[in-house]
mmCIF file of C-alpha atoms in Angstrom:
data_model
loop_
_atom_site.group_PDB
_atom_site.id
_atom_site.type_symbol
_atom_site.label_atom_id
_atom_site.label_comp_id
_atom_site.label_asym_id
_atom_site.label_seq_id
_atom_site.Cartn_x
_atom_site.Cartn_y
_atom_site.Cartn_z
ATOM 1 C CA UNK A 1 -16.025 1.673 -1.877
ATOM 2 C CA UNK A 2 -14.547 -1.569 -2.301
ATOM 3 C CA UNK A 3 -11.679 -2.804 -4.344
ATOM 4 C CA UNK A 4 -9.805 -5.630 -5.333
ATOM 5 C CA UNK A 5 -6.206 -7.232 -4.481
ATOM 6 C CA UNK A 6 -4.779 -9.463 -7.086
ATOM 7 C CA UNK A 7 -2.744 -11.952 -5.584
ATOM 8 C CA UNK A 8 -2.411 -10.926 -2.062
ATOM 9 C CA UNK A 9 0.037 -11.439 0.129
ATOM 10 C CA UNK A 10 -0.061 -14.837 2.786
ATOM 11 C CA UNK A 11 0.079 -12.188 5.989
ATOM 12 C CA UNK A 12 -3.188 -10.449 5.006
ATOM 13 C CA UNK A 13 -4.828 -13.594 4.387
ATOM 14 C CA UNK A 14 -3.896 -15.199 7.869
ATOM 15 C CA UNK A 15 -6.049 -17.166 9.835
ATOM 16 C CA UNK A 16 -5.887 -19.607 12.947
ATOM 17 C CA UNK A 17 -8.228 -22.090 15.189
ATOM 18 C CA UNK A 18 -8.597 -23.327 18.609
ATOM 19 C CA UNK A 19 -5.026 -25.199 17.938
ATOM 20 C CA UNK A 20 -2.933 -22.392 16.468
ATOM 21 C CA UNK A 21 -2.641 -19.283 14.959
ATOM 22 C CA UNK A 22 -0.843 -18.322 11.974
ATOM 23 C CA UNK A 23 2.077 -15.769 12.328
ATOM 24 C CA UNK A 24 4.411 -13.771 10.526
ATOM 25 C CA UNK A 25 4.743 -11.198 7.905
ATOM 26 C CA UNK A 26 4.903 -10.197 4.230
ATOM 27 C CA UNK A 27 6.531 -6.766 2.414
ATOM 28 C CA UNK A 28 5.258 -6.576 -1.392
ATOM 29 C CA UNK A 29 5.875 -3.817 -4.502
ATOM 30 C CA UNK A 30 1.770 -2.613 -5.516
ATOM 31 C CA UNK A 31 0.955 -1.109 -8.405
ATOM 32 C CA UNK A 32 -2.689 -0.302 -9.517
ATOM 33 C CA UNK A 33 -4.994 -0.091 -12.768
ATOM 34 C CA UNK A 34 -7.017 3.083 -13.741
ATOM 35 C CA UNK A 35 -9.843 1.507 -11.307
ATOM 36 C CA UNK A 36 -7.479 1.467 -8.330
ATOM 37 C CA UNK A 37 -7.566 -2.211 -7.685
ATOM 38 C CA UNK A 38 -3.824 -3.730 -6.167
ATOM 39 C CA UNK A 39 -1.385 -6.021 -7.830
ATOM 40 C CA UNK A 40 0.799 -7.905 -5.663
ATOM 41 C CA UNK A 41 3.761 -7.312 -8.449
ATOM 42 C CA UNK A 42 6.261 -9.310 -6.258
ATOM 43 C CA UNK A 43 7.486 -10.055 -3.008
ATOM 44 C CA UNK A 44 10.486 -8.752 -1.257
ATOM 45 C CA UNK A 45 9.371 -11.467 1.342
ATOM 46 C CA UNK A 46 6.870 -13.997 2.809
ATOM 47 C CA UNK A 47 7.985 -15.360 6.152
ATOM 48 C CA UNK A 48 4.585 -17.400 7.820
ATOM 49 C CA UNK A 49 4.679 -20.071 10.276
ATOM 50 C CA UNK A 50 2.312 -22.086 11.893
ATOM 51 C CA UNK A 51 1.844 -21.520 16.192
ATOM 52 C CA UNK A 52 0.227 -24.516 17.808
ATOM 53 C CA UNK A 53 -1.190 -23.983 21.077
ATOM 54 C CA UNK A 54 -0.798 -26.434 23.660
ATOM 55 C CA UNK A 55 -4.021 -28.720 23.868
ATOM 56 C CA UNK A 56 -3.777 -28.855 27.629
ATOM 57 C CA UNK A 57 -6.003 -26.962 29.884
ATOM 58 C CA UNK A 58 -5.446 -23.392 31.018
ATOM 59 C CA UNK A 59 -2.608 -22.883 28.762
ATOM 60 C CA UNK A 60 -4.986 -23.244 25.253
ATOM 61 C CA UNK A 61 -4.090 -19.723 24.204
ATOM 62 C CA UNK A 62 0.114 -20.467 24.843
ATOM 63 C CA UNK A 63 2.172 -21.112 22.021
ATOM 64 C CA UNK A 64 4.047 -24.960 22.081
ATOM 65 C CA UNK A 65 5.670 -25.356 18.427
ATOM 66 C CA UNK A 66 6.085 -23.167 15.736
ATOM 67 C CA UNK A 67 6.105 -24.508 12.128
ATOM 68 C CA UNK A 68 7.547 -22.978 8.837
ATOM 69 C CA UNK A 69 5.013 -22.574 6.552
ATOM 70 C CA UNK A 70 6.291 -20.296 3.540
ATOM 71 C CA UNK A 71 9.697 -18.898 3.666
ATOM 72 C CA UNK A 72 10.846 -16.653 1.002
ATOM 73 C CA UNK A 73 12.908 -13.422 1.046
ATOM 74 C CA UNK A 74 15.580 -11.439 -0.789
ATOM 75 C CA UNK A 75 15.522 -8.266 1.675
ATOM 76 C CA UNK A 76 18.912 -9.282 2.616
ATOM 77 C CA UNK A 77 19.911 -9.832 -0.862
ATOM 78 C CA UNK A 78 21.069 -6.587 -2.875
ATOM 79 C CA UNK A 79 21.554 -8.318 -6.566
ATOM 80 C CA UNK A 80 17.958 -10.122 -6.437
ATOM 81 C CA UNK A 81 16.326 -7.213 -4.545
ATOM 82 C CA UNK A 82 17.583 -5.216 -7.859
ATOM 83 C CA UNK A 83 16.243 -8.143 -10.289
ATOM 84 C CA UNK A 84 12.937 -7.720 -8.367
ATOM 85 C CA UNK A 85 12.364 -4.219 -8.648
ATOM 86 C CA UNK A 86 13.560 -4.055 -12.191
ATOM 87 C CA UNK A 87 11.352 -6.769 -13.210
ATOM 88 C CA UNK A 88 8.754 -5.062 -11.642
ATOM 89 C CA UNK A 89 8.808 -1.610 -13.164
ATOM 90 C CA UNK A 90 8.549 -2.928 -16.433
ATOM 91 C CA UNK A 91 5.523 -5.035 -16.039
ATOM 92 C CA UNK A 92 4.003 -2.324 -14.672
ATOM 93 C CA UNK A 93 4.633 -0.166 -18.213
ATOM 94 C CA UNK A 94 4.305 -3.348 -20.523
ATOM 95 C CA UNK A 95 0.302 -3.902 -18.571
ATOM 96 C CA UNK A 96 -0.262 -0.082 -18.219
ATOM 97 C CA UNK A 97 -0.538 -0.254 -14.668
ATOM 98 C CA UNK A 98 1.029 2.135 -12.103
ATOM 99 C CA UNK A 99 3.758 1.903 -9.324
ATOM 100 C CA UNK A 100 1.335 2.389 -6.127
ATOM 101 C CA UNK A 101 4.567 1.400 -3.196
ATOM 102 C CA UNK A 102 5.606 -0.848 -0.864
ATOM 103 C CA UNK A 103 3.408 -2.980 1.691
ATOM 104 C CA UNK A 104 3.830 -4.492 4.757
ATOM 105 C CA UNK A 105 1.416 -6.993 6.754
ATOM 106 C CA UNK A 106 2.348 -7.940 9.954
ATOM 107 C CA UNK A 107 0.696 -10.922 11.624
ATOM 108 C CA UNK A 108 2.802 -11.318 15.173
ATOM 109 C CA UNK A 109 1.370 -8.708 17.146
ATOM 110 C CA UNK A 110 -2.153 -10.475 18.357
ATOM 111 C CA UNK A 111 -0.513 -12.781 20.788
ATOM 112 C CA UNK A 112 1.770 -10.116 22.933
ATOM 113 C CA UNK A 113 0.061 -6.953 24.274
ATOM 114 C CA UNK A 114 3.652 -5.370 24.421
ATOM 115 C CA UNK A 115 4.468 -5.974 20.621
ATOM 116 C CA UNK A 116 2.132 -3.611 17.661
ATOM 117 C CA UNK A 117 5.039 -4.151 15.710
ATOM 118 C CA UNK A 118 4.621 -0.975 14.095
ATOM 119 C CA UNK A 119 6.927 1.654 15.966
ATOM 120 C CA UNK A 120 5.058 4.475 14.445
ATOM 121 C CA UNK A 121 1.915 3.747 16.583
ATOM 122 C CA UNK A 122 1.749 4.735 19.362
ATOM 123 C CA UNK A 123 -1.821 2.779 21.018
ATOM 124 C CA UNK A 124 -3.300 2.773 24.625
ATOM 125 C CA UNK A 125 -2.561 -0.686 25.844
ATOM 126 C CA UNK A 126 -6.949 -0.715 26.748
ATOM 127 C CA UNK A 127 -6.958 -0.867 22.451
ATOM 128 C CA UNK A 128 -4.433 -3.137 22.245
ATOM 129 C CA UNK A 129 -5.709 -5.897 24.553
ATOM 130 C CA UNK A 130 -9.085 -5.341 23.102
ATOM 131 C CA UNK A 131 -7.705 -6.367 19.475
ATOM 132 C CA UNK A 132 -5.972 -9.676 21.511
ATOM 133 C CA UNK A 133 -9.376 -10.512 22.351
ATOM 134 C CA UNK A 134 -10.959 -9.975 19.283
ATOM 135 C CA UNK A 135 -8.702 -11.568 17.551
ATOM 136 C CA UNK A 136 -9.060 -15.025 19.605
ATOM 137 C CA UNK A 137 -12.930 -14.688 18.956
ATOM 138 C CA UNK A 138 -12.085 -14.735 15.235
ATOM 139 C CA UNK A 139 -9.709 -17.823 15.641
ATOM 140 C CA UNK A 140 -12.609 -19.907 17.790
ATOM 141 C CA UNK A 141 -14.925 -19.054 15.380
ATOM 142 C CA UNK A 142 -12.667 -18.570 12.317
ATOM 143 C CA UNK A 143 -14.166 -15.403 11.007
ATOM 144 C CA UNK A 144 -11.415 -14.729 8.272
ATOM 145 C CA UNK A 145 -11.500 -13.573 4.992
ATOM 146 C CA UNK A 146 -12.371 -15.839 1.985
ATOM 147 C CA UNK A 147 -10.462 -15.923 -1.380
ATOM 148 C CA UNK A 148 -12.527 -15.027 -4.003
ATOM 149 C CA UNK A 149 -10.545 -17.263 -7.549
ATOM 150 C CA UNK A 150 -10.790 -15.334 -10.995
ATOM 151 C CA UNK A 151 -9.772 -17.146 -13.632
ATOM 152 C CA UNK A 152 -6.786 -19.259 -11.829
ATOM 153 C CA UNK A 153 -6.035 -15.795 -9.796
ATOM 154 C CA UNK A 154 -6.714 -15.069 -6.315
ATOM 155 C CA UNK A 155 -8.001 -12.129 -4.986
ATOM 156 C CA UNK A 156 -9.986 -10.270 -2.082
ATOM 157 C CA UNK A 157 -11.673 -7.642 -1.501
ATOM 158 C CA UNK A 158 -10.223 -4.285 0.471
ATOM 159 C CA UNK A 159 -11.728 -1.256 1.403
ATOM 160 C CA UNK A 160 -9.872 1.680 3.273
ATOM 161 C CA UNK A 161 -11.605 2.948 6.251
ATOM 162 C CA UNK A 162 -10.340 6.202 8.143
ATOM 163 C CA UNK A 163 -11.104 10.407 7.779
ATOM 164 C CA UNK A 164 -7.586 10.447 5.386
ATOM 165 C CA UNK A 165 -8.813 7.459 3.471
ATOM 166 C CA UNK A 166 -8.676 9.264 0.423
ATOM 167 C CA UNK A 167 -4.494 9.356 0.842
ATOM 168 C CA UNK A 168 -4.424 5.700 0.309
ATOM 169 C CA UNK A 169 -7.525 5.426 -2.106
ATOM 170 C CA UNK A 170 -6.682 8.398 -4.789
ATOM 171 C CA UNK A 171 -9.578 9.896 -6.448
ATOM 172 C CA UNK A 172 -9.175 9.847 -10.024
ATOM 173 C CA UNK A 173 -10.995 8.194 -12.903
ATOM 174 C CA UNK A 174 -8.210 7.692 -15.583
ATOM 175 C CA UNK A 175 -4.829 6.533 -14.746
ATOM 176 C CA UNK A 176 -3.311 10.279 -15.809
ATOM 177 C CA UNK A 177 -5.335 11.486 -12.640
ATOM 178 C CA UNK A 178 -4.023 8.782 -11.052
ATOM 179 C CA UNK A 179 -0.315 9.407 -11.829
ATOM 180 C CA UNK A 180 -0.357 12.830 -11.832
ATOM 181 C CA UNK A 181 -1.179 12.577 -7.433
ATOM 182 C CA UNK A 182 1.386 9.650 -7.200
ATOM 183 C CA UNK A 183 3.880 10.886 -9.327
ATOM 184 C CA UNK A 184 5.016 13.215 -6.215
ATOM 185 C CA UNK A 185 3.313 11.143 -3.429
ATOM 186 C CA UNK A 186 5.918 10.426 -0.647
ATOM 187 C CA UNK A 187 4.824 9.143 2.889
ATOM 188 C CA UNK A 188 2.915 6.149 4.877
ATOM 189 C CA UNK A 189 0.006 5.181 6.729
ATOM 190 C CA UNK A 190 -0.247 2.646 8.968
ATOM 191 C CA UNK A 191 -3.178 0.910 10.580
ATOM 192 C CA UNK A 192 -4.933 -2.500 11.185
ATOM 193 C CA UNK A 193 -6.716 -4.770 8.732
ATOM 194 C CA UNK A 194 -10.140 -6.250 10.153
ATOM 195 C CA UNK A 195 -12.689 -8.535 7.876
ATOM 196 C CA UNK A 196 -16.098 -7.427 7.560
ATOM 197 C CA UNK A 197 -18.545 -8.900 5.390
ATOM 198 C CA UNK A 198 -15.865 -11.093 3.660
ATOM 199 C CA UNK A 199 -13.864 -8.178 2.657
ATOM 200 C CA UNK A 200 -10.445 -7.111 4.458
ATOM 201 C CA UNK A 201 -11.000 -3.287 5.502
ATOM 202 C CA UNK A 202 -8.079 -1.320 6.380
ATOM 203 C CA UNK A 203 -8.424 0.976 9.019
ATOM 204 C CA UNK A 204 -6.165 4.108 9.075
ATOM 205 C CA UNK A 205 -4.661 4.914 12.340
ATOM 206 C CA UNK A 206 -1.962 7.630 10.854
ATOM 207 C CA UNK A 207 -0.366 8.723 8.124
ATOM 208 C CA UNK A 208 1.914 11.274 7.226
ATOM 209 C CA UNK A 209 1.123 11.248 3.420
ATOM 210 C CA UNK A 210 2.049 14.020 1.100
ATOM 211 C CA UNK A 211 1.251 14.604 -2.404
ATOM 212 C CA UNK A 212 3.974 17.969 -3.115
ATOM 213 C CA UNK A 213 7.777 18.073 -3.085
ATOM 214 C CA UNK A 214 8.007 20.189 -0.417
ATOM 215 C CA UNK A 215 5.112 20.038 1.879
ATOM 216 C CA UNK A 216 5.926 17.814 4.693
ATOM 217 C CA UNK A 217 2.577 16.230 7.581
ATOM 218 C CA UNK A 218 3.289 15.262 11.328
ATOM 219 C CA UNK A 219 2.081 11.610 12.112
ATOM 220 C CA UNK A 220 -1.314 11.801 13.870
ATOM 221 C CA UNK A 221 -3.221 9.236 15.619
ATOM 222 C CA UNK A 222 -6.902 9.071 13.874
ATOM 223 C CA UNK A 223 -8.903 8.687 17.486
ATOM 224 C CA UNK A 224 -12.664 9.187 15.064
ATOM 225 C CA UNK A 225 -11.187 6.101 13.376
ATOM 226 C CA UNK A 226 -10.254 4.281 16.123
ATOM 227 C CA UNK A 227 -13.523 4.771 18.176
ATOM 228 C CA UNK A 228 -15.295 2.925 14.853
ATOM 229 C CA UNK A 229 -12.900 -0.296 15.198
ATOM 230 C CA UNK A 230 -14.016 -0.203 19.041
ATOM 231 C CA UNK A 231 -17.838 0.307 18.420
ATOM 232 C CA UNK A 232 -17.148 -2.415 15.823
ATOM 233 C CA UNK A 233 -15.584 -5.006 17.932
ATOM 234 C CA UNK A 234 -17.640 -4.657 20.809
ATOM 235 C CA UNK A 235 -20.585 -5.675 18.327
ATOM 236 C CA UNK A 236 -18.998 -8.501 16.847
ATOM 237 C CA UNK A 237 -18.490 -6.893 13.701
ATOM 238 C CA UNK A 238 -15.005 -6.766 12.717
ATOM 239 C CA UNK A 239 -12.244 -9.121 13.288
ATOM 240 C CA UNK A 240 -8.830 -7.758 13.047
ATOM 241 C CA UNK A 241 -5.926 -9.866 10.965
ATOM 242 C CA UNK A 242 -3.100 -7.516 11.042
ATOM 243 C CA UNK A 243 -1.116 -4.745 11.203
ATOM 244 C CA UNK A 244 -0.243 -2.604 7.919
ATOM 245 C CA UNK A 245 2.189 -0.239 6.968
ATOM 246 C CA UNK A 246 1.862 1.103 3.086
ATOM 247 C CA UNK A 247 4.407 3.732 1.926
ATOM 248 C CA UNK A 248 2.902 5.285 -1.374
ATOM 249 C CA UNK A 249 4.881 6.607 -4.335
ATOM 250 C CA UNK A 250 7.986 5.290 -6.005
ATOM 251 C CA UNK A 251 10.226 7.009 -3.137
ATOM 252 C CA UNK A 252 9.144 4.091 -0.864
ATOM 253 C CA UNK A 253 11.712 2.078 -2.407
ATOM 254 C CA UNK A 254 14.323 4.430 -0.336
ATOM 255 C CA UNK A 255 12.681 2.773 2.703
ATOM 256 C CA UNK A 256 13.852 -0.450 1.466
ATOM 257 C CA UNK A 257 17.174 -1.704 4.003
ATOM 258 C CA UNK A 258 19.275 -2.440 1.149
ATOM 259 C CA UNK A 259 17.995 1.395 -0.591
ATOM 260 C CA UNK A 260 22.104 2.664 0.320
ATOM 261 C CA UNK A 261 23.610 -0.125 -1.285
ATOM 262 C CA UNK A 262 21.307 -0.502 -5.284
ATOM 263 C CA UNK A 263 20.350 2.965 -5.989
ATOM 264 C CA UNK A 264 23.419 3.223 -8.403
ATOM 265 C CA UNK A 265 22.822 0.034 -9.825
ATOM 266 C CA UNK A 266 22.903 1.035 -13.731
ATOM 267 C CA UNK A 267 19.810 -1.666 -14.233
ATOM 268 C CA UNK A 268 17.896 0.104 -11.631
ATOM 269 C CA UNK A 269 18.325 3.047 -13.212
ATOM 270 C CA UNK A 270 17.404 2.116 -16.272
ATOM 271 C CA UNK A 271 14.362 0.877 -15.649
ATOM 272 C CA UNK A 272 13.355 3.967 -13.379
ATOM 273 C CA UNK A 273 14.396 6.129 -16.500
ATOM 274 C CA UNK A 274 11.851 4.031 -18.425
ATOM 275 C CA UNK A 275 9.481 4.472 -15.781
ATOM 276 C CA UNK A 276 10.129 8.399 -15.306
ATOM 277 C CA UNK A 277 9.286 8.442 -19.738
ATOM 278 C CA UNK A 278 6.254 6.384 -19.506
ATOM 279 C CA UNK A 279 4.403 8.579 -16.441
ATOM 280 C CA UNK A 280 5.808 11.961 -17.830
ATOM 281 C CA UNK A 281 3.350 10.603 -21.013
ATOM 282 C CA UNK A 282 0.907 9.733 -18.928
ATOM 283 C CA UNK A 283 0.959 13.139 -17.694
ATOM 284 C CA UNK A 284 1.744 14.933 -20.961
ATOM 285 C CA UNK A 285 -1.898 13.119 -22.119
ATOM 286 C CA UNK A 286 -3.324 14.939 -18.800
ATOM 287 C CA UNK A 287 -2.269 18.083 -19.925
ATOM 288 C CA UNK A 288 -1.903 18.174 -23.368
ATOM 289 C CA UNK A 289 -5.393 20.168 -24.069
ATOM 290 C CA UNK A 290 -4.530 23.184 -21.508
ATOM 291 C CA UNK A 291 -0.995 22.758 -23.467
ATOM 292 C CA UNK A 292 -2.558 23.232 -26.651
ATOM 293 C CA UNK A 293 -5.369 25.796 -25.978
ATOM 294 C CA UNK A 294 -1.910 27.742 -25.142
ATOM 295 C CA UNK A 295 -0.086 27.257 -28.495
ATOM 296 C CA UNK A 296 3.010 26.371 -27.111
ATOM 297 C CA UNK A 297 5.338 25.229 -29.955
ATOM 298 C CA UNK A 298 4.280 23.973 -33.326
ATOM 299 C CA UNK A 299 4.831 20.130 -32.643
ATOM 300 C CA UNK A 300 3.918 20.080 -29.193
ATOM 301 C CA UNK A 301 4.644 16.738 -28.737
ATOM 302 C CA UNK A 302 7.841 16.691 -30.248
ATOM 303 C CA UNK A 303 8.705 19.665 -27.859
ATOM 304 C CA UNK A 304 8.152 18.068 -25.104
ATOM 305 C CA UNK A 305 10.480 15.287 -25.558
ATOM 306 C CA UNK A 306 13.033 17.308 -26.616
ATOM 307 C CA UNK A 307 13.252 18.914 -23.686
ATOM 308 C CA UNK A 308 15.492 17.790 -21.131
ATOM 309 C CA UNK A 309 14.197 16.220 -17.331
ATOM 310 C CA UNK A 310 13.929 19.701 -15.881
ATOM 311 C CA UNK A 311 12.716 21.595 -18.423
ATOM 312 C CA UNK A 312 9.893 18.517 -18.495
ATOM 313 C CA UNK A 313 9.490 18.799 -14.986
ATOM 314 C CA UNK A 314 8.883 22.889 -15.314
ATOM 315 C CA UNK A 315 6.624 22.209 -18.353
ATOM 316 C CA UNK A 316 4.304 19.647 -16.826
ATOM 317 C CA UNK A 317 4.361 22.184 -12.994
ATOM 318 C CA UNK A 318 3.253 25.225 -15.478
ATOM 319 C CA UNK A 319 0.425 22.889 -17.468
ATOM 320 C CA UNK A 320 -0.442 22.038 -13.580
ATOM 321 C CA UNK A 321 -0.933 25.640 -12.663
ATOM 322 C CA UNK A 322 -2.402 27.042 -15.822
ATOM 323 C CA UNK A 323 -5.261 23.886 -15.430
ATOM 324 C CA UNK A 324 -5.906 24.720 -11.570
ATOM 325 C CA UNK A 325 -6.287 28.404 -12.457
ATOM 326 C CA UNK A 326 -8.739 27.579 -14.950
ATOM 327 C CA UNK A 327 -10.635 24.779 -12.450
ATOM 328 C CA UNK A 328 -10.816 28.009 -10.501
ATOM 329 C CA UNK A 329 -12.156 30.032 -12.552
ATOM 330 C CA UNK A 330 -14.824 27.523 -13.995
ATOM 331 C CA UNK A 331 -15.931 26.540 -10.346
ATOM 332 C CA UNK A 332 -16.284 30.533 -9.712
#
């Protein structure tokens, strides 16, 4: 099923010729909507450049200058880095939207069979060099994505591809369900993006993806997956663009370099109170009938936010439990 990416980031877009190749990379905060399309809610930072080959014979696929493109980053920056992320979280409340995580699109590794730039992964160099040449077919032929414009906002189409796709595409048709997974989500995937019938798909190497406190997954390599990008670059089919690495939930922001150095900030943690109020509602709303069918209290509502973060927190785990045991017991 296919979705849409408002605004995407210049790495997942990249394209190149027979004269160069565009290179570089991109980290941006997501959120979603209730129908699980991505926001590009602002960019930590956008470094592209532009890698002419030389024009002379025999050396058409070696790099001769590199050109600056779009430069713009604050990853180094702790007081804009907070700005950022404030600024963020409370678009996301004032357009009832959701904090999805972090994402990163890497666009250097198709030139250098040594470099996946993505540590994680761990690929037979036979894969690797079979992406290089892929990926120069889609440069001679320039098989990259289009940009679909909606009303003076660009977006493209995305689908996830993979046998733990459903980590990265939540099921869920109200943005409760959809808050109530994220809301303890804590992990990444990582993978390659190919374009297929003018959408970018993102293929799902491995994740280690979590959706309890507690409950901890081992990194895997997704070889089912990876036999489908094979099949489907053998037959001309897909065309990869880059590497990805998503970390889901609002504790990817710990992954952040700077994480050590803003999570004290008082505006940060403002803003993440304001966030923690507006899902715990989001979640109340989830739960409120189970809640009620119960009697607990005589203003349930006014209970609830009387109650202080852990009590909340207990409330909303027993409403969890008492709703699963009756799933149960319906599906039985």
């Amino acid at each position: 099923m296919s979705i849409e990416f408002f605004n995407p980031p210049s790495a997942i877009l990249a394209s190149g010729t027979k004269k160069g190749v565009e290179i570089g990379g991109s980290k941006s905060i997501i959120s979603i909507d209730r129908n699980h399309n991505f926001f590009n809610e602002g960019n930590i930072y956008t470094e592209m450049s532009w890698a002419a080959f030389y024009q002379e014979e025999g050396l058409e696929d070696q790099i001769d200058t590199f050109m600056t493109t779009e430069y713009d980053s604050i990853r180094e920056d702790p007081e804009a880095l907070v700005d950022i992320i404030v600024k963020t979280i409370y678009q996301i409340i004032n357009n009832r939207k959701i904090f999805y995580g972090i994402a990163d699109f890497e666009v250097d590794a198709f030139m250098d069979e040594k470099h996946t730039v993505i540590p994680e992964l761990k690929l037979d160099y036979s894969i690797i060099n079979k992406l290089l040449e892929a990926h120069k077919r889609s440069r001679e032929k320039e098989l990259f994505p289009k940009i679909l414009e909606e009303k003076g906002i660009n977006k493209i189409k995305i689908e996830f591809q993979g046998t733990k796709k459903n980590n990265l595409h939540i099921k869920g048709s109200q943005l409760e369900d959809l808050i109530n997974k994220l809301r303890l989500a804590k992990g990444f995937a990582v993978g390659i993006v190919c374009t297929s019938r003018n959408a970018a798909n993102l293929y799902i190497m491995s994740d280690n993806i979590v959706f309890s406190k507690d409950e901890i997954a081992e990194i895997y390599i997704d070889e089912e997956n990876i036999k489908i990008i094979e099949y489907g670059i053998k037959k001309k089919l897909l065309f990869p663009i880059s590497w990805f690495r998503i970390d889901i939930g609002l504790r990817s922001l710990e992954t952040l370099e700077l994480w050590d150095q803003i999570k004290e900030n008082p505006e940060l943690n403002k803003a993440l109170g304001h966030y923690e109020r507006y899902i715990n509602a989001l979640v109340y709303k989830k739960f409120k009938p189970i809640a009620e069918s119960q009697k607990i209290g005589t203003d349930l509502e006014e209970d609830f936010y009387n109650m202080t973060p852990k009590e909340r927190k207990k409330a909303l785990k027993d409403m969890e439990k008492a709703i699963e045991l009756l799933n149960k017991e319906y599906a039985d």
